[in-house]
Amino acid sequence: MGITKEQIAQRIAQELQDGYYVNLGIGIPTLVANYIPDGIDVTLQSENGLLGMGPFPTEEEVDADLINAGKQTITTRPGSAFFNSADSFAMIRGGKVQLTVLGAMEVDQNGNIANWKIPGKMVKGMGGAMDLVASAENIIVAMMHTNKRGDSKLLKNCTLPLTGVNCITKIVTNLGVFEVENGSFVLKERAPGVSVDEIKAATEGSLMATDDVAEMKF
Amino acid sequence: MNKVVRDVEEAIEGIKSGMTLMLGGFGLCGIPEKCIDALSKRPKITDLTCISNNAGVDDFGLGLLLKNHQIKKMISSYVGENDEFERQMLSGELEVELTPQGTLAEKCRAGGAGIPAFFTPTGYGTEIAEGKEVREYNGKKYILEESLVSDFSIVKAWKGDTKGNLVFKATARNFNPVMAMAGKITIAEVEHLVEPGELDPNEIHTPGIFVHRIFEGKNYEKRIEQRTVRKS
């Protein structure tokens, strides 16, 4: 139901503004780079130490010393810069990165997010996620609305260990665009062909929605 | 003082069981692969505490030391690429302190800079904050994190001179400069070791004062974890 992962990325790309420094997480967020609107100059920050990330390299350009935070080989754009990990997180904690897009296992109506640990099952670590959500003014969560079992990922209260508290303001899923306001998810746009009732049924957390809410535009 | 050591064996001399090591690198990018390999061939060195952003893969990088059960404790931010690591952690053989990546970097930087602790917003309200002092500054909550220092920091650079000045290449820089700062003894392995004057002082990333031993490694493997290419 709803839109594809690519379309989630495409919708988030509409939030980009000229001059933004942006950190894109692994998964759907990475796809946002494919939809940067023409005429908008955006610099991608990779927290392992690169500003100005370019596309994947050709076979000839592959350099083991040049990777992104997902450990994929990558290239640089003209005007890029390398730096150490402390400087990288100085940019992040210092509020210099204007937009952070990341995935989540759960978000809740108070803007809490959980995306790093499933006790007893997944213990890979938080990487840079806790630093990113602790400081960014402008965080967008990109994720599917429900998990593989079909359960809502927009909850009253996160059940998994938290990554950050009261930090998420906007969520884009395959069903709609949501903002977190006063302890509720507020439906701002719905995915084409998806009704408000369908979105309500798929959302466990408190949802505010008017019947005339607009469809997403691409 | 001559900082240049003959080879990797001389470089790791003095590393003993029970010590705390910092090892540079992000994933397998910029790891001191020569020193790690040499340590894995000294299996009697055990009970190490290793501070490193990641834990290598099963058969390369810190995975080699894990396989030998030489590591007692890991302090890392992300350890997802290593099955043996996950097995040892879940079974309780290996102690693990997962630390947010920016906090880990700052713990090394601060430790090297003589600052014993700092307040950071990262992790406030999460299980990372349990037992840590919380303070509010300008309406925002911060937690107290203690810095780290090591008995030995082991870093990998692209170029270095015999004075210990280092230049890193691309994203292989990552944790290396801040870990170099925080070692009681810092070992640098470099791809190209040159004479003083050959590196431009304007372009030094790590000043030689932070480096105590340096040597040139041969035949770097530089394994790639996620080889991702586009069609040309």
CSV table of C-alpha atoms in Angstrom, one decimal, chain B residues 59-148:
chain,number,residue,atom,x,y,z
B,59,ASP,CA,39.2,-12.9,8.9
B,60,PHE,CA,40.7,-9.4,8.7
B,61,GLY,CA,41.5,-6.5,11.0
B,62,LEU,CA,40.5,-6.9,14.7
B,63,GLY,CA,38.6,-10.0,13.7
B,64,LEU,CA,41.9,-11.8,13.8
B,65,LEU,CA,42.5,-10.9,17.5
B,66,LEU,CA,38.9,-11.8,18.3
B,67,LYS,CA,39.2,-15.3,16.7
B,68,ASN,CA,42.3,-15.9,18.9
B,69,HIS,CA,40.4,-14.8,22.0
B,70,GLN,CA,43.0,-12.1,22.6
B,71,ILE,CA,40.4,-9.4,23.4
B,72,LYS,CA,38.7,-9.2,26.7
B,73,LYS,CA,36.8,-6.0,26.1
B,74,MET,CA,35.8,-3.9,23.1
B,75,ILE,CA,34.8,-0.2,23.2
B,76,SER,CA,33.2,0.5,19.8
B,77,SER,CA,30.3,2.3,18.2
B,78,TYR,CA,29.3,-0.3,15.6
B,79,VAL,CA,30.2,-4.0,15.3
B,80,GLY,CA,27.7,-5.3,12.8
B,81,GLU,CA,30.1,-6.9,10.3
B,82,ASN,CA,31.6,-9.6,12.5
B,83,ASP,CA,29.7,-12.8,13.2
B,84,GLU,CA,32.4,-14.1,15.7
B,85,PHE,CA,32.1,-10.8,17.6
B,86,GLU,CA,28.4,-11.1,17.9
B,87,ARG,CA,28.7,-14.8,19.0
B,88,GLN,CA,31.4,-13.9,21.7
B,89,MET,CA,29.3,-10.9,22.9
B,90,LEU,CA,26.0,-12.8,23.2
B,91,SER,CA,27.8,-15.7,25.0
B,92,GLY,CA,29.4,-13.3,27.5
B,93,GLU,CA,33.0,-14.3,26.5
B,94,LEU,CA,33.6,-10.7,25.3
B,95,GLU,CA,32.7,-7.6,27.2
B,96,VAL,CA,31.4,-4.8,25.0
B,97,GLU,CA,30.9,-1.1,25.7
B,98,LEU,CA,28.9,0.3,22.8
B,99,THR,CA,29.6,4.0,22.6
B,100,PRO,CA,28.1,6.6,20.2
B,101,GLN,CA,30.6,7.3,17.4
B,102,GLY,CA,30.9,11.1,18.1
B,103,THR,CA,31.2,10.4,21.8
B,104,LEU,CA,33.9,7.9,21.1
B,105,ALA,CA,35.9,10.3,18.9
B,106,GLU,CA,35.5,13.1,21.5
B,107,LYS,CA,36.6,10.7,24.3
B,108,CYS,CA,39.8,10.1,22.4
B,109,ARG,CA,40.3,13.7,21.5
B,110,ALA,CA,39.7,14.9,25.0
B,111,GLY,CA,41.8,12.2,26.6
B,112,GLY,CA,44.7,13.2,24.4
B,113,ALA,CA,44.1,16.9,25.1
B,114,GLY,CA,44.2,16.5,28.9
B,115,ILE,CA,40.5,16.9,29.5
B,116,PRO,CA,39.2,14.1,31.7
B,117,ALA,CA,35.5,14.4,31.0
B,118,PHE,CA,33.0,16.5,29.1
B,119,PHE,CA,29.2,17.1,28.8
B,120,THR,CA,27.5,16.0,25.5
B,121,PRO,CA,23.9,15.9,24.4
B,122,THR,CA,24.4,12.6,22.8
B,123,GLY,CA,22.6,9.7,24.4
B,124,TYR,CA,20.6,11.8,26.9
B,125,GLY,CA,17.4,9.9,27.8
B,126,THR,CA,18.7,6.6,26.4
B,127,GLU,CA,20.3,3.6,28.1
B,128,ILE,CA,23.8,5.1,27.3
B,129,ALA,CA,23.0,7.8,30.0
B,130,GLU,CA,22.3,5.3,32.8
B,131,GLY,CA,24.4,6.2,35.9
B,132,LYS,CA,25.8,9.3,34.3
B,133,GLU,CA,25.5,12.9,35.6
B,134,VAL,CA,23.0,15.0,33.8
B,135,ARG,CA,23.3,18.8,33.6
B,136,GLU,CA,21.2,21.4,31.9
B,137,TYR,CA,22.7,24.3,29.9
B,138,ASN,CA,20.5,26.8,28.2
B,139,GLY,CA,17.5,24.5,28.5
B,140,LYS,CA,19.1,21.5,27.0
B,141,LYS,CA,20.2,18.3,28.8
B,142,TYR,CA,23.7,16.9,28.6
B,143,ILE,CA,25.4,13.9,30.1
B,144,LEU,CA,28.9,13.6,31.5
B,145,GLU,CA,31.2,11.3,29.6
B,146,GLU,CA,34.7,10.4,30.7
B,147,SER,CA,37.7,10.6,28.3
B,148,LEU,CA,39.9,7.7,27.2
